[in-house]
mmCIF file of C-alpha atoms in Angstrom:
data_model
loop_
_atom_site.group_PDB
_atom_site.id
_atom_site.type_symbol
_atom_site.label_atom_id
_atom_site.label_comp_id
_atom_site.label_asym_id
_atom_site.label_seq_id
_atom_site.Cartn_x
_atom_site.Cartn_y
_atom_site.Cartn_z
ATOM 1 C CA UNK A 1 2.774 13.631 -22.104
ATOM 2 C CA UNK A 2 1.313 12.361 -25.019
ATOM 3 C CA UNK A 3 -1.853 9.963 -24.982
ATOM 4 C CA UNK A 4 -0.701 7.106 -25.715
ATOM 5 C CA UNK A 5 2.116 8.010 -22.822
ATOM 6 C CA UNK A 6 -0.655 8.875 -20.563
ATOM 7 C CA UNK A 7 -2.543 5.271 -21.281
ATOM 8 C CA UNK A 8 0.572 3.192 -21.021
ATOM 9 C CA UNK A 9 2.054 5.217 -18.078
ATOM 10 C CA UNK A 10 -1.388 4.310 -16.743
ATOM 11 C CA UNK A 11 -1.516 0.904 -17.169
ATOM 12 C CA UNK A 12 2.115 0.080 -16.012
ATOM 13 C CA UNK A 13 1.320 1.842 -12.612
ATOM 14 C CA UNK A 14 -2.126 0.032 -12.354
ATOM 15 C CA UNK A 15 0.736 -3.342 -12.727
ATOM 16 C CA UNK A 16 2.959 -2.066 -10.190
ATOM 17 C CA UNK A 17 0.351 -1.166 -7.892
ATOM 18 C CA UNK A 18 -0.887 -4.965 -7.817
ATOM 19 C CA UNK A 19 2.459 -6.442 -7.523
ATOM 20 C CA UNK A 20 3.003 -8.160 -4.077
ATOM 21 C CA UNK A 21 4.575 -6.077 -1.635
ATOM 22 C CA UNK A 22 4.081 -4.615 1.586
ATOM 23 C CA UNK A 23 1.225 -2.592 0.742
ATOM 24 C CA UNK A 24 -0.406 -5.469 -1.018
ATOM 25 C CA UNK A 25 0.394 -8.031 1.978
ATOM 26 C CA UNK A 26 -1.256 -5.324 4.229
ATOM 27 C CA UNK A 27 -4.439 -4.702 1.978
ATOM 28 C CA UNK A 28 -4.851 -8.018 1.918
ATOM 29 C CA UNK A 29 -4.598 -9.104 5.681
ATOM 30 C CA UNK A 30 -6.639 -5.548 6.268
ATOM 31 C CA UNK A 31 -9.869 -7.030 4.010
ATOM 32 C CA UNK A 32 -9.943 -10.312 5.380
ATOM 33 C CA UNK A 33 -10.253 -9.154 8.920
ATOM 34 C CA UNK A 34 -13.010 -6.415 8.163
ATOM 35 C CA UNK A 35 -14.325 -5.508 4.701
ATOM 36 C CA UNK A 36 -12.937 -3.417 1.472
ATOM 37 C CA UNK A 37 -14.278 -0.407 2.413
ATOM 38 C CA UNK A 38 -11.972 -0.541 5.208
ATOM 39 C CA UNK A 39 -9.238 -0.695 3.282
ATOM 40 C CA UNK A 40 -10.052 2.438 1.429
ATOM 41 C CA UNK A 41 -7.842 4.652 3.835
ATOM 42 C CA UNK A 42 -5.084 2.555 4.023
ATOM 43 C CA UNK A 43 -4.876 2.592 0.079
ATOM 44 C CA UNK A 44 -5.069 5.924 0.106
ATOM 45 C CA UNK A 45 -2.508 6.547 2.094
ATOM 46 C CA UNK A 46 0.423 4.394 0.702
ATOM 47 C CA UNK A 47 -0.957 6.510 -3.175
ATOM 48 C CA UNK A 48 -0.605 9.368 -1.516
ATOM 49 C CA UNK A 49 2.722 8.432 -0.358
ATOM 50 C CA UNK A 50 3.755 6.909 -4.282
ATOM 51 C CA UNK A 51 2.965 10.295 -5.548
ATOM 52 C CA UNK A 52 5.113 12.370 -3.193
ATOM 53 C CA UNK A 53 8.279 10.166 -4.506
ATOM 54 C CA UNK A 54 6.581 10.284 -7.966
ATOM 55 C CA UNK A 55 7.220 14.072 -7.575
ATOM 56 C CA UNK A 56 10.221 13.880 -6.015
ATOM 57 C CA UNK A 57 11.431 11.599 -8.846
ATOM 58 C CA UNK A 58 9.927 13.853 -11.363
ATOM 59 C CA UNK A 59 12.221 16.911 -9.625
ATOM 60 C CA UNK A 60 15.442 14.860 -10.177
ATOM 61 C CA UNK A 61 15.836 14.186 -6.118
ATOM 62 C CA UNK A 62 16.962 10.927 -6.261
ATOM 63 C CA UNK A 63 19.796 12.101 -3.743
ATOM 64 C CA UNK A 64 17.106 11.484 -0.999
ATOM 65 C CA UNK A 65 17.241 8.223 -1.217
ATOM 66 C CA UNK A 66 21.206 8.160 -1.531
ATOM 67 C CA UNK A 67 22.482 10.953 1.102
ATOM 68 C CA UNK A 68 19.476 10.086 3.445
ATOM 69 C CA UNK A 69 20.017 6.460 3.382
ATOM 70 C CA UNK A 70 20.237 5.803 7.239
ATOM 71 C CA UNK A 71 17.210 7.870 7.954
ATOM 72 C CA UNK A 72 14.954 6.137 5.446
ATOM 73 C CA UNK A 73 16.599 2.226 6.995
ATOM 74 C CA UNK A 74 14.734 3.929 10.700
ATOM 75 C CA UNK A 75 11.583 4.784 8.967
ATOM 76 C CA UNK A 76 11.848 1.336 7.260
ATOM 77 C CA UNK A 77 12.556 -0.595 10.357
ATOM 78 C CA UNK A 78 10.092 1.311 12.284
ATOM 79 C CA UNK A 79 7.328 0.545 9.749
ATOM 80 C CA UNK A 80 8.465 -3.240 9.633
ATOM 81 C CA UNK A 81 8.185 -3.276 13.460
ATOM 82 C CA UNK A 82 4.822 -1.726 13.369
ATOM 83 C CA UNK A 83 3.494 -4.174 10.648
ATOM 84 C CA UNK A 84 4.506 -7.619 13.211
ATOM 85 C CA UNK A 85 2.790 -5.570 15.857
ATOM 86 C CA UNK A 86 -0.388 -5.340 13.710
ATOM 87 C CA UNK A 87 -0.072 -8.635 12.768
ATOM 88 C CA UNK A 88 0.552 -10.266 16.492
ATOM 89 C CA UNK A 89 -2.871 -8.320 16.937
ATOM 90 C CA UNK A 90 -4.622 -9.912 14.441
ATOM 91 C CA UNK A 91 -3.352 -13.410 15.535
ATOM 92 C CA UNK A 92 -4.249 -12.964 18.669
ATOM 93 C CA UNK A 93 -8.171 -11.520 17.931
ATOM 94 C CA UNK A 94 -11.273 -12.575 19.532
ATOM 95 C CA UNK A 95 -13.275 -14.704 17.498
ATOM 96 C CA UNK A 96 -16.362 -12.494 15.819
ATOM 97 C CA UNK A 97 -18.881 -14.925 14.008
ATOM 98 C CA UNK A 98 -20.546 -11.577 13.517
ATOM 99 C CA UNK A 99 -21.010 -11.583 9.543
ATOM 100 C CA UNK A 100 -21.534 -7.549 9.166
ATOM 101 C CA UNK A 101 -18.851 -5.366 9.106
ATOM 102 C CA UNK A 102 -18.415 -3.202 11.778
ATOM 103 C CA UNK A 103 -18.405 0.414 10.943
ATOM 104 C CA UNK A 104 -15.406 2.471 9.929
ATOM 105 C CA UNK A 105 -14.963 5.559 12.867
ATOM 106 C CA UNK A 106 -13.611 8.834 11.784
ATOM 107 C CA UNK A 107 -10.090 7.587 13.847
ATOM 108 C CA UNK A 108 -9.793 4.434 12.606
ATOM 109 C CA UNK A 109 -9.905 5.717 8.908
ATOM 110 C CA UNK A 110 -7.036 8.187 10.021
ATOM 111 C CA UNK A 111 -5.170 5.382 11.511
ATOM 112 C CA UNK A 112 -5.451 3.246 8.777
ATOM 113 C CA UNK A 113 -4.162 6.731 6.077
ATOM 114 C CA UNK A 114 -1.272 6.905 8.459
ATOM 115 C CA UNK A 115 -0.434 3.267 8.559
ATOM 116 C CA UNK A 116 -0.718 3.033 4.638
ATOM 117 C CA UNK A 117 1.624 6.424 3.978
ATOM 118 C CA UNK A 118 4.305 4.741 6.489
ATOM 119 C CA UNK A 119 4.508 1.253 4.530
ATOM 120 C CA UNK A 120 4.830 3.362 1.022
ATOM 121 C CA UNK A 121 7.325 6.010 3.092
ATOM 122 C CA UNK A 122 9.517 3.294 4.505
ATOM 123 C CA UNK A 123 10.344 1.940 1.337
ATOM 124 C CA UNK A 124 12.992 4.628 -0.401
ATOM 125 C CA UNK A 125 13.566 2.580 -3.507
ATOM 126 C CA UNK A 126 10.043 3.416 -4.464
ATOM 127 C CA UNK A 127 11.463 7.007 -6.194
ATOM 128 C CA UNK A 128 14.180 4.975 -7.500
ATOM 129 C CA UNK A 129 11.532 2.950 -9.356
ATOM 130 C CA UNK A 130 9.300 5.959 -10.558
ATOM 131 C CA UNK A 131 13.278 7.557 -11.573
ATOM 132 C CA UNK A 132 13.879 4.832 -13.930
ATOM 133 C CA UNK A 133 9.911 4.292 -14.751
ATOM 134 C CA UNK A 134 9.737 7.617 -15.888
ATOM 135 C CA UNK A 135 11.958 8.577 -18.792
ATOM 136 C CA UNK A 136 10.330 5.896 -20.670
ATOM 137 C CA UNK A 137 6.836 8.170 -20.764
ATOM 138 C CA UNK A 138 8.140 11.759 -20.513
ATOM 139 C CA UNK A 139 10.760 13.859 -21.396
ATOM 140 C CA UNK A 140 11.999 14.623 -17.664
ATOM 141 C CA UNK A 141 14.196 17.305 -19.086
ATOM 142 C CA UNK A 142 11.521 19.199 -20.947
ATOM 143 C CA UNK A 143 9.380 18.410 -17.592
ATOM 144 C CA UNK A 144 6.101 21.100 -17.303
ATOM 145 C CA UNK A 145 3.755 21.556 -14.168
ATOM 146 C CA UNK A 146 0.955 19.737 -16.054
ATOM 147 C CA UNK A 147 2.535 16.894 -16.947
ATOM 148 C CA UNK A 148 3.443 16.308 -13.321
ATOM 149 C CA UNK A 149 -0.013 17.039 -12.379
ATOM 150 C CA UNK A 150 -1.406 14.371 -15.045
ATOM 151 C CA UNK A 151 0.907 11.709 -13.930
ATOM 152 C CA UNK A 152 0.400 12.457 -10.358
ATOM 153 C CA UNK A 153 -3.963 12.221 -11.105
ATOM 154 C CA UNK A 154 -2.920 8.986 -13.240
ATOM 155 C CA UNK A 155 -1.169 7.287 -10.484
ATOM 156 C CA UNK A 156 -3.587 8.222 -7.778
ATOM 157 C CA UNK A 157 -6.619 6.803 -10.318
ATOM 158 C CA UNK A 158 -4.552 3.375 -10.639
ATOM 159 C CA UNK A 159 -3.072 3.002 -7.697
ATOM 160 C CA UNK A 160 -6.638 3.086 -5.836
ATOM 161 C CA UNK A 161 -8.101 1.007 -8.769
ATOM 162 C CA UNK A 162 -5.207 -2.455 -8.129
ATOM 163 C CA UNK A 163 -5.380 -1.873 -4.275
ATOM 164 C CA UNK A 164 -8.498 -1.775 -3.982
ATOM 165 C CA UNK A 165 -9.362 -4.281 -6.256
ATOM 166 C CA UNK A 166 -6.912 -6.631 -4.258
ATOM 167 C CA UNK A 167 -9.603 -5.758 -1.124
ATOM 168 C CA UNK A 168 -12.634 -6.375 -2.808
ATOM 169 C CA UNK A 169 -11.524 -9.880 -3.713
ATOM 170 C CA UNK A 170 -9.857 -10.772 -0.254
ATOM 171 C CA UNK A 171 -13.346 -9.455 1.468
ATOM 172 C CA UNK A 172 -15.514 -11.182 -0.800
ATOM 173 C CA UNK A 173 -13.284 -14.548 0.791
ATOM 174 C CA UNK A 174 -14.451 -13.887 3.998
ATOM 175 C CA UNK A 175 -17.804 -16.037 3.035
ATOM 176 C CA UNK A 176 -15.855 -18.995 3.629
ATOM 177 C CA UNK A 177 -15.610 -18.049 7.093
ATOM 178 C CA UNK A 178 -18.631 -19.141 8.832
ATOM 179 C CA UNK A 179 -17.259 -20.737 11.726
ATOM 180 C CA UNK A 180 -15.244 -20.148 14.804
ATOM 181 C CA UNK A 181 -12.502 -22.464 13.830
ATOM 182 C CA UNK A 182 -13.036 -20.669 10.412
ATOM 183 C CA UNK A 183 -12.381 -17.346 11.824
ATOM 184 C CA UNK A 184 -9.680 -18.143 14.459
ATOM 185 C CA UNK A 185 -7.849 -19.519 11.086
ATOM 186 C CA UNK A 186 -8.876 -16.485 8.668
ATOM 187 C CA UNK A 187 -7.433 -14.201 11.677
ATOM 188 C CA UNK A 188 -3.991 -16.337 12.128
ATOM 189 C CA UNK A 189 -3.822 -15.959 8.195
ATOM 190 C CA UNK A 190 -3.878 -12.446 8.085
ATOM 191 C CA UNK A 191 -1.908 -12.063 10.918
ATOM 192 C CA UNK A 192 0.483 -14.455 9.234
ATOM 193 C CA UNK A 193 0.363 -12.228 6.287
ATOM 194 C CA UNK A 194 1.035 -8.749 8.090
ATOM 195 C CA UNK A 195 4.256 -10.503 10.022
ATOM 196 C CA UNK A 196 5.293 -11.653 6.710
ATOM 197 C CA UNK A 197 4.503 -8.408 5.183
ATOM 198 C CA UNK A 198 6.961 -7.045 8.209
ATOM 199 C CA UNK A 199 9.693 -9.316 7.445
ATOM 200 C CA UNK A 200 9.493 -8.469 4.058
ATOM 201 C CA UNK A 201 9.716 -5.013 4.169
ATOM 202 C CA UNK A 202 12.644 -5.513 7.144
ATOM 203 C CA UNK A 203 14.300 -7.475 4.933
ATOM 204 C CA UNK A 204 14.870 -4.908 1.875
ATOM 205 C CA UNK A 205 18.153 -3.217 1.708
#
């Protein structure tokens, strides 16, 4: 991969990575309800998830998506399910006028990796995205094990950048949130948010 590949490959994921979508919706209700660093976790854990179908894609195994089809519509229905759940429980949150954040626990930053790896995993047509993304930056055919590295570094740099630029901006709205009405309607909005997120992802096909 060349560098001018490298910087546009770069850029375009750094796009994709901000486009709404699950993970976005769930970023977003996440760093409303707590603070960025919060989100850090769950970030890393839907890039982590990009870059295993970014390999995948780079390997030619786009018959996962195809010949697994019914396995990936369970992991996608289960993650949809799990995202309403998330959001009922932020709808439904006692009121915390309480402006610092409270502290992220060694559990709840494994909880939140896990919940970001199963919104990326339950969404198969991710590798047929990085498939026909691509060609247009590398030669798949003449395909080494540093140029998989590079783009795998590349995507995990810009990926983290968008999402977590996306929480730093929702968190930094939580100043408008003084109040208890204020905060019962900044939790119904993110809960609103995650069931939407839910229904979205539920919705794909």
């Amino acid at each position: 991969m060349s560098l001018e590949s490298a910087i546009s490959f770069f850029l375009a994921v750094l796009v994709f990575g901000v486009t709404p979508g699950p993970g976005v919706f769930a970023i977003l209700a996440r760093a409303l309800t707590s603070n960025a660093r919060s989100c850090i976790s769950l970030a890393l854990g839907m890039t982590i998830s990009d870059i295993l179908y970014l390999i995948a894609a780079c390997f030619g195994l786009a018959v996962i998506a195809n010949q697994w089809g019914e396995l990936f519509t369970v992991i996608r229905i289960v993650g949809a399910v799990y995202l309403v759940y998330l959001g009922w429980k932020m709808w439904n949150a006692p009121l915390n006028l309480n402006s610092e954040p409270e502290k992220n626990s060694r559990s709840g930053a494994i909880s939140g990796f896990v919940q970001g790896f199963l919104i990326s995993a339950s969404n198969p047509k991710v590798i047929l995205f990085y498939i026909a993304f691509l060609p247009t930056f590398m030669d798949l055919e003449a395909l080494n094990g540093g140029d998989i590295i590079l783009a795998s570094v590349l995507t995990l740099i810009a990926l983290m950048i968008g999402l977590m630029m996306i929480a730093i901006f929702a968190a930094k709205s939580r100043r408008f949130f003084q109040s208890e009405k204020g905060v019962k309607r900044l939790n119904r909005s993110a809960g609103s948010i995650m069931v939407a997120a839910g229904a979205y992802l539920a919705s794909r096909h």
